[in-house]
C-alpha cells in the first residue's frame, strides 16, 4: 500500500474541517514515485487480555472484550472483521507476560486472572484454556484474520530489584503451546515475544542483553517446529516503548536474522484522563513530535538490523484505556489518520491500533460492538468499501 492513498483521504475531509469558513486548497499527489512501502496487511488491530474489572479513573471500559471473554458469536464482530478482507490482529497487552497456556507439561496451576493487590498491573497470573484457543482459531479462520500472538516472556523469570526482572526465560510452556497450535493446523502469521519490557518498562523491565540472548530460544523453537511446513511464522519483539540504546542492543545481541520485525508501542497523547486531550489531537505541532521516534527507529533498524522491519505493535493514542468520550469519537480520527500516514512514511510495515474492541479506544464499542468513526476511516482506506 503506498503512502499516497492516505493523503487522498485528507483532501476529502478538508471541507468538513472548515465547515464554517470554507476555503479550498489543492494538494497534488505525485503518484509516480513512492517514498516507502508498507506490508500488504499494514492495518492491524489488537485484542487485549484486560478483564472486565480493569478500571481507570473509576471507569471500567473493557467489559467482556478480552481474548478470553470476547463474544465470538456476535454478528457485528464477524462482519466488521470480514469487511477488511484480511485484517491483521495482534493479541497482546500488559497481562500477556502473565498468561499460562493450559497445555503439555504445565506444572503450575492454571487459573483465570483475578485482582491481586501486589500482582503485576494489579492482577494475578491468568490462563488460556485450549478450548478457548480452539474457538479463537476457528473464529479467525472463518473471518480470514492474519494473527500475531504475543507470548509470555516473563515465564520462569523473577523480580530482581524494583521493576527489573531477571533469570532465564522458561520456554517450555510457549513451546508446548506452539506445538499444540501446529498439531491443530492453526495458521499463525507471527509470534511476538513479550510486552512493554524494553527500556525502563511499564510494570516490569528486562535488560536488553538478557532479552536479546533469550530471543534466540523462540527463534530456534519456531525453526525446529515449523521445519518442513509451507510457512514459517515471523518472530516479532519486543513490543515495547522505543529506547534507542535498548533497541540497538537487542538487535546486536540477538544477531542477524533472528528478529523479523522489531515492534514498538506509541501513546503520544498522554493519559486518557487529560482534559486537554482534544486540543492535543487537533494540534499539528503536538502530533508531529513523535516523528522523531519513527525516524530514530528507522535509523536503528537500518544501521543495526537491516534484516528486520519496524512495526507499531500497539498504539492507542491516549494511555490508561484511552480518553472517555474522546478516543471513540470523530475527533480521534485526526490523530489516527496522522499516525497511519506518519508510520507509513517512516518505513513502518504494520500498524496495530489499540484496540479492535475494548477500552475507550476500540474501533468497535465494547458493549454494543457498533463501529465508531475510526473504524470507518480505516475501512474506507483499506477495507473493501474503498
Ligand atoms: C480453515 O477454513 C478452511 C475452509 O474455509 C478449512 O479448509 C481449514 O481446514 C480451516 N483450518 C482450520 C485450522 O480450521
Ligand atoms: C458504547 O456504547 C454505549 C451505549 O451506546 C455508550 O454508553 C458507551 O459510552 C460506549 N462506550 C464506549 C467506550 O465508547
PDB file of N, CA, C and O in Angstrom, residues 19-64:
ATOM      1  N   UNK A  19     -15.904  23.747   8.272  1.00  0.00           N
ATOM      2  CA  UNK A  19     -17.324  23.848   7.958  1.00  0.00           C
ATOM      3  C   UNK A  19     -17.827  25.296   7.957  1.00  0.00           C
ATOM      4  O   UNK A  19     -18.654  25.675   7.145  1.00  0.00           O
ATOM      5  N   UNK A  20     -17.263  26.123   8.839  1.00  0.00           N
ATOM      6  CA  UNK A  20     -17.795  27.485   8.959  1.00  0.00           C
ATOM      7  C   UNK A  20     -17.148  28.458   7.989  1.00  0.00           C
ATOM      8  O   UNK A  20     -17.782  29.376   7.486  1.00  0.00           O
ATOM      9  N   UNK A  21     -15.870  28.261   7.772  1.00  0.00           N
ATOM     10  CA  UNK A  21     -15.139  29.215   6.958  1.00  0.00           C
ATOM     11  C   UNK A  21     -14.445  28.427   5.855  1.00  0.00           C
ATOM     12  O   UNK A  21     -13.288  28.046   5.984  1.00  0.00           O
ATOM     13  N   UNK A  22     -15.172  28.164   4.786  1.00  0.00           N
ATOM     14  CA  UNK A  22     -14.649  27.238   3.775  1.00  0.00           C
ATOM     15  C   UNK A  22     -13.640  27.915   2.857  1.00  0.00           C
ATOM     16  O   UNK A  22     -13.894  28.982   2.308  1.00  0.00           O
ATOM     17  N   UNK A  23     -12.481  27.315   2.748  1.00  0.00           N
ATOM     18  CA  UNK A  23     -11.552  27.761   1.729  1.00  0.00           C
ATOM     19  C   UNK A  23     -10.995  26.511   1.082  1.00  0.00           C
ATOM     20  O   UNK A  23     -10.713  25.533   1.764  1.00  0.00           O
ATOM     21  N   UNK A  24     -10.887  26.527  -0.224  1.00  0.00           N
ATOM     22  CA  UNK A  24     -10.454  25.336  -0.928  1.00  0.00           C
ATOM     23  C   UNK A  24      -8.977  25.401  -1.257  1.00  0.00           C
ATOM     24  O   UNK A  24      -8.437  26.460  -1.564  1.00  0.00           O
ATOM     25  N   UNK A  25      -8.334  24.287  -1.150  1.00  0.00           N
ATOM     26  CA  UNK A  25      -6.929  24.199  -1.493  1.00  0.00           C
ATOM     27  C   UNK A  25      -6.741  23.030  -2.439  1.00  0.00           C
ATOM     28  O   UNK A  25      -7.651  22.227  -2.620  1.00  0.00           O
ATOM     29  N   UNK A  26      -5.588  22.960  -3.019  1.00  0.00           N
ATOM     30  CA  UNK A  26      -5.294  21.837  -3.906  1.00  0.00           C
ATOM     31  C   UNK A  26      -4.049  21.132  -3.401  1.00  0.00           C
ATOM     32  O   UNK A  26      -3.055  21.781  -3.068  1.00  0.00           O
ATOM     33  N   UNK A  27      -4.137  19.857  -3.304  1.00  0.00           N
ATOM     34  CA  UNK A  27      -2.956  19.084  -2.938  1.00  0.00           C
ATOM     35  C   UNK A  27      -2.637  18.178  -4.112  1.00  0.00           C
ATOM     36  O   UNK A  27      -3.506  17.484  -4.627  1.00  0.00           O
ATOM     37  N   UNK A  28      -1.416  18.263  -4.555  1.00  0.00           N
ATOM     38  CA  UNK A  28      -1.007  17.412  -5.678  1.00  0.00           C
ATOM     39  C   UNK A  28      -0.242  16.215  -5.132  1.00  0.00           C
ATOM     40  O   UNK A  28       0.727  16.380  -4.394  1.00  0.00           O
ATOM     41  N   UNK A  29      -0.724  15.039  -5.440  1.00  0.00           N
ATOM     42  CA  UNK A  29      -0.036  13.834  -5.004  1.00  0.00           C
ATOM     43  C   UNK A  29       0.701  13.248  -6.196  1.00  0.00           C
ATOM     44  O   UNK A  29       0.097  12.937  -7.215  1.00  0.00           O
ATOM     45  N   UNK A  30       2.022  13.167  -6.071  1.00  0.00           N
ATOM     46  CA  UNK A  30       2.829  12.594  -7.136  1.00  0.00           C
ATOM     47  C   UNK A  30       2.812  11.076  -7.004  1.00  0.00           C
ATOM     48  O   UNK A  30       3.515  10.501  -6.184  1.00  0.00           O
ATOM     49  N   UNK A  31       1.988  10.467  -7.803  1.00  0.00           N
ATOM     50  CA  UNK A  31       1.826   9.017  -7.711  1.00  0.00           C
ATOM     51  C   UNK A  31       2.864   8.219  -8.482  1.00  0.00           C
ATOM     52  O   UNK A  31       2.814   6.994  -8.504  1.00  0.00           O
ATOM     53  N   UNK A  32       3.809   8.907  -9.109  1.00  0.00           N
ATOM     54  CA  UNK A  32       4.780   8.162  -9.920  1.00  0.00           C
ATOM     55  C   UNK A  32       5.930   7.614  -9.087  1.00  0.00           C
ATOM     56  O   UNK A  32       6.583   6.667  -9.465  1.00  0.00           O
ATOM     57  N   UNK A  33       6.176   8.223  -7.943  1.00  0.00           N
ATOM     58  CA  UNK A  33       7.224   7.677  -7.080  1.00  0.00           C
ATOM     59  C   UNK A  33       6.633   7.440  -5.702  1.00  0.00           C
ATOM     60  O   UNK A  33       5.711   8.138  -5.285  1.00  0.00           O
ATOM     61  N   UNK A  34       7.147   6.455  -4.999  1.00  0.00           N
ATOM     62  CA  UNK A  34       6.672   6.245  -3.635  1.00  0.00           C
ATOM     63  C   UNK A  34       7.851   6.418  -2.698  1.00  0.00           C
ATOM     64  O   UNK A  34       8.994   6.122  -3.055  1.00  0.00           O
ATOM     65  N   UNK A  35       7.561   6.911  -1.495  1.00  0.00           N
ATOM     66  CA  UNK A  35       8.664   7.170  -0.568  1.00  0.00           C
ATOM     67  C   UNK A  35       8.887   5.997   0.372  1.00  0.00           C
ATOM     68  O   UNK A  35       9.931   5.893   1.000  1.00  0.00           O
ATOM     69  N   UNK A  36       7.902   5.147   0.475  1.00  0.00           N
ATOM     70  CA  UNK A  36       8.054   3.981   1.346  1.00  0.00           C
ATOM     71  C   UNK A  36       7.002   2.964   0.965  1.00  0.00           C
ATOM     72  O   UNK A  36       6.042   3.280   0.268  1.00  0.00           O
ATOM     73  N   UNK A  37       7.179   1.785   1.450  1.00  0.00           N
ATOM     74  CA  UNK A  37       6.247   0.712   1.130  1.00  0.00           C
ATOM     75  C   UNK A  37       5.837   0.000   2.420  1.00  0.00           C
ATOM     76  O   UNK A  37       6.700  -0.395   3.195  1.00  0.00           O
ATOM     77  N   UNK A  38       4.545  -0.117   2.636  1.00  0.00           N
ATOM     78  CA  UNK A  38       4.083  -0.855   3.820  1.00  0.00           C
ATOM     79  C   UNK A  38       3.839  -2.307   3.433  1.00  0.00           C
ATOM     80  O   UNK A  38       3.813  -2.651   2.253  1.00  0.00           O
ATOM     81  N   UNK A  39       3.627  -3.131   4.437  1.00  0.00           N
ATOM     82  CA  UNK A  39       3.221  -4.513   4.201  1.00  0.00           C
ATOM     83  C   UNK A  39       1.804  -4.493   3.601  1.00  0.00           C
ATOM     84  O   UNK A  39       1.048  -3.556   3.841  1.00  0.00           O
ATOM     85  N   UNK A  40       1.447  -5.503   2.844  1.00  0.00           N
ATOM     86  CA  UNK A  40       0.083  -5.586   2.294  1.00  0.00           C
ATOM     87  C   UNK A  40      -0.950  -5.573   3.413  1.00  0.00           C
ATOM     88  O   UNK A  40      -2.064  -5.096   3.233  1.00  0.00           O
ATOM     89  N   UNK A  41      -0.597  -6.141   4.547  1.00  0.00           N
ATOM     90  CA  UNK A  41      -1.506  -6.149   5.694  1.00  0.00           C
ATOM     91  C   UNK A  41      -1.000  -5.161   6.746  1.00  0.00           C
ATOM     92  O   UNK A  41      -0.705  -5.529   7.880  1.00  0.00           O
ATOM     93  N   UNK A  42      -0.915  -3.919   6.319  1.00  0.00           N
ATOM     94  CA  UNK A  42      -0.442  -2.830   7.176  1.00  0.00           C
ATOM     95  C   UNK A  42      -1.405  -2.595   8.341  1.00  0.00           C
ATOM     96  O   UNK A  42      -0.986  -2.418   9.484  1.00  0.00           O
ATOM     97  N   UNK A  43      -2.688  -2.578   8.028  1.00  0.00           N
ATOM     98  CA  UNK A  43      -3.672  -2.274   9.064  1.00  0.00           C
ATOM     99  C   UNK A  43      -3.889  -3.472   9.967  1.00  0.00           C
ATOM    100  O   UNK A  43      -4.058  -4.598   9.512  1.00  0.00           O
ATOM    101  N   UNK A  44      -3.871  -3.171  11.245  1.00  0.00           N
ATOM    102  CA  UNK A  44      -3.933  -4.214  12.255  1.00  0.00           C
ATOM    103  C   UNK A  44      -4.663  -3.624  13.462  1.00  0.00           C
ATOM    104  O   UNK A  44      -4.649  -2.414  13.667  1.00  0.00           O
ATOM    105  N   UNK A  45      -5.334  -4.464  14.196  1.00  0.00           N
ATOM    106  CA  UNK A  45      -5.990  -4.009  15.425  1.00  0.00           C
ATOM    107  C   UNK A  45      -5.735  -5.059  16.502  1.00  0.00           C
ATOM    108  O   UNK A  45      -5.476  -6.225  16.184  1.00  0.00           O
ATOM    109  N   UNK A  46      -5.788  -4.636  17.743  1.00  0.00           N
ATOM    110  CA  UNK A  46      -5.413  -5.535  18.834  1.00  0.00           C
ATOM    111  C   UNK A  46      -6.610  -6.057  19.625  1.00  0.00           C
ATOM    112  O   UNK A  46      -7.666  -5.434  19.683  1.00  0.00           O
ATOM    113  N   UNK A  47      -6.400  -7.224  20.195  1.00  0.00           N
ATOM    114  CA  UNK A  47      -7.311  -7.741  21.217  1.00  0.00           C
ATOM    115  C   UNK A  47      -6.442  -7.947  22.444  1.00  0.00           C
ATOM    116  O   UNK A  47      -5.337  -8.483  22.349  1.00  0.00           O
ATOM    117  N   UNK A  48      -6.921  -7.471  23.575  1.00  0.00           N
ATOM    118  CA  UNK A  48      -6.119  -7.416  24.791  1.00  0.00           C
ATOM    119  C   UNK A  48      -6.510  -8.539  25.752  1.00  0.00           C
ATOM    120  O   UNK A  48      -7.364  -9.368  25.431  1.00  0.00           O
ATOM    121  N   UNK A  49      -5.886  -8.523  26.907  1.00  0.00           N
ATOM    122  CA  UNK A  49      -6.185  -9.533  27.938  1.00  0.00           C
ATOM    123  C   UNK A  49      -6.921  -8.935  29.141  1.00  0.00           C
ATOM    124  O   UNK A  49      -7.255  -9.638  30.080  1.00  0.00           O
ATOM    125  N   UNK A  50      -7.145  -7.612  29.140  1.00  0.00           N
ATOM    126  CA  UNK A  50      -7.750  -6.986  30.325  1.00  0.00           C
ATOM    127  C   UNK A  50      -9.126  -7.568  30.617  1.00  0.00           C
ATOM    128  O   UNK A  50      -9.988  -7.585  29.750  1.00  0.00           O
ATOM    129  N   UNK A  51      -9.342  -7.975  31.878  1.00  0.00           N
ATOM    130  CA  UNK A  51     -10.670  -8.468  32.260  1.00  0.00           C
ATOM    131  C   UNK A  51     -11.644  -7.315  32.477  1.00  0.00           C
ATOM    132  O   UNK A  51     -11.252  -6.149  32.482  1.00  0.00           O
ATOM    133  N   UNK A  52     -12.906  -7.657  32.671  1.00  0.00           N
ATOM    134  CA  UNK A  52     -13.959  -6.633  32.821  1.00  0.00           C
ATOM    135  C   UNK A  52     -13.743  -5.737  34.031  1.00  0.00           C
ATOM    136  O   UNK A  52     -14.213  -4.606  34.068  1.00  0.00           O
ATOM    137  N   UNK A  53     -12.980  -6.232  35.035  1.00  0.00           N
ATOM    138  CA  UNK A  53     -12.796  -5.400  36.235  1.00  0.00           C
ATOM    139  C   UNK A  53     -11.492  -4.600  36.210  1.00  0.00           C
ATOM    140  O   UNK A  53     -11.013  -4.139  37.245  1.00  0.00           O
ATOM    141  N   UNK A  54     -10.936  -4.390  35.007  1.00  0.00           N
ATOM    142  CA  UNK A  54      -9.817  -3.453  34.867  1.00  0.00           C
ATOM    143  C   UNK A  54     -10.425  -2.046  34.775  1.00  0.00           C
ATOM    144  O   UNK A  54     -11.245  -1.768  33.900  1.00  0.00           O
ATOM    145  N   UNK A  55     -10.047  -1.163  35.692  1.00  0.00           N
ATOM    146  CA  UNK A  55     -10.648   0.174  35.724  1.00  0.00           C
ATOM    147  C   UNK A  55      -9.560   1.248  35.759  1.00  0.00           C
ATOM    148  O   UNK A  55      -8.468   1.026  36.275  1.00  0.00           O
ATOM    149  N   UNK A  56      -9.865   2.379  35.165  1.00  0.00           N
ATOM    150  CA  UNK A  56      -9.014   3.571  35.250  1.00  0.00           C
ATOM    151  C   UNK A  56      -9.932   4.749  35.558  1.00  0.00           C
ATOM    152  O   UNK A  56     -11.006   4.841  34.974  1.00  0.00           O
ATOM    153  N   UNK A  57      -9.466   5.640  36.392  1.00  0.00           N
ATOM    154  CA  UNK A  57     -10.254   6.830  36.774  1.00  0.00           C
ATOM    155  C   UNK A  57     -11.694   6.444  37.142  1.00  0.00           C
ATOM    156  O   UNK A  57     -12.657   7.037  36.653  1.00  0.00           O
ATOM    157  N   UNK A  58     -11.835   5.402  37.922  1.00  0.00           N
ATOM    158  CA  UNK A  58     -13.156   4.945  38.370  1.00  0.00           C
ATOM    159  C   UNK A  58     -14.086   4.596  37.216  1.00  0.00           C
ATOM    160  O   UNK A  58     -15.308   4.661  37.318  1.00  0.00           O
ATOM    161  N   UNK A  59     -13.504   4.265  36.088  1.00  0.00           N
ATOM    162  CA  UNK A  59     -14.301   3.929  34.924  1.00  0.00           C
ATOM    163  C   UNK A  59     -13.797   2.561  34.458  1.00  0.00           C
ATOM    164  O   UNK A  59     -12.588   2.320  34.462  1.00  0.00           O
ATOM    165  N   UNK A  60     -14.691   1.679  34.084  1.00  0.00           N
ATOM    166  CA  UNK A  60     -14.269   0.318  33.700  1.00  0.00           C
ATOM    167  C   UNK A  60     -14.714   0.042  32.265  1.00  0.00           C
ATOM    168  O   UNK A  60     -15.778  -0.540  32.046  1.00  0.00           O
ATOM    169  N   UNK A  61     -13.920   0.492  31.270  1.00  0.00           N
ATOM    170  CA  UNK A  61     -14.394   0.490  29.888  1.00  0.00           C
ATOM    171  C   UNK A  61     -14.096  -0.783  29.083  1.00  0.00           C
ATOM    172  O   UNK A  61     -14.263  -0.781  27.869  1.00  0.00           O
ATOM    173  N   UNK A  62     -13.643  -1.841  29.735  1.00  0.00           N
ATOM    174  CA  UNK A  62     -13.252  -3.023  28.949  1.00  0.00           C
ATOM    175  C   UNK A  62     -14.399  -3.990  28.732  1.00  0.00           C
ATOM    176  O   UNK A  62     -14.482  -4.655  27.703  1.00  0.00           O
ATOM    177  N   UNK A  63     -15.267  -4.105  29.753  1.00  0.00           N
ATOM    178  CA  UNK A  63     -16.378  -5.067  29.675  1.00  0.00           C
ATOM    179  C   UNK A  63     -15.845  -6.464  29.319  1.00  0.00           C
ATOM    180  O   UNK A  63     -14.736  -6.794  29.707  1.00  0.00           O
ATOM    181  N   UNK A  64     -16.572  -7.219  28.523  1.00  0.00           N
ATOM    182  CA  UNK A  64     -16.121  -8.595  28.238  1.00  0.00           C
ATOM    183  C   UNK A  64     -15.504  -8.670  26.847  1.00  0.00           C
ATOM    184  O   UNK A  64     -16.058  -9.287  25.948  1.00  0.00           O
TER     185      UNK A  64
END
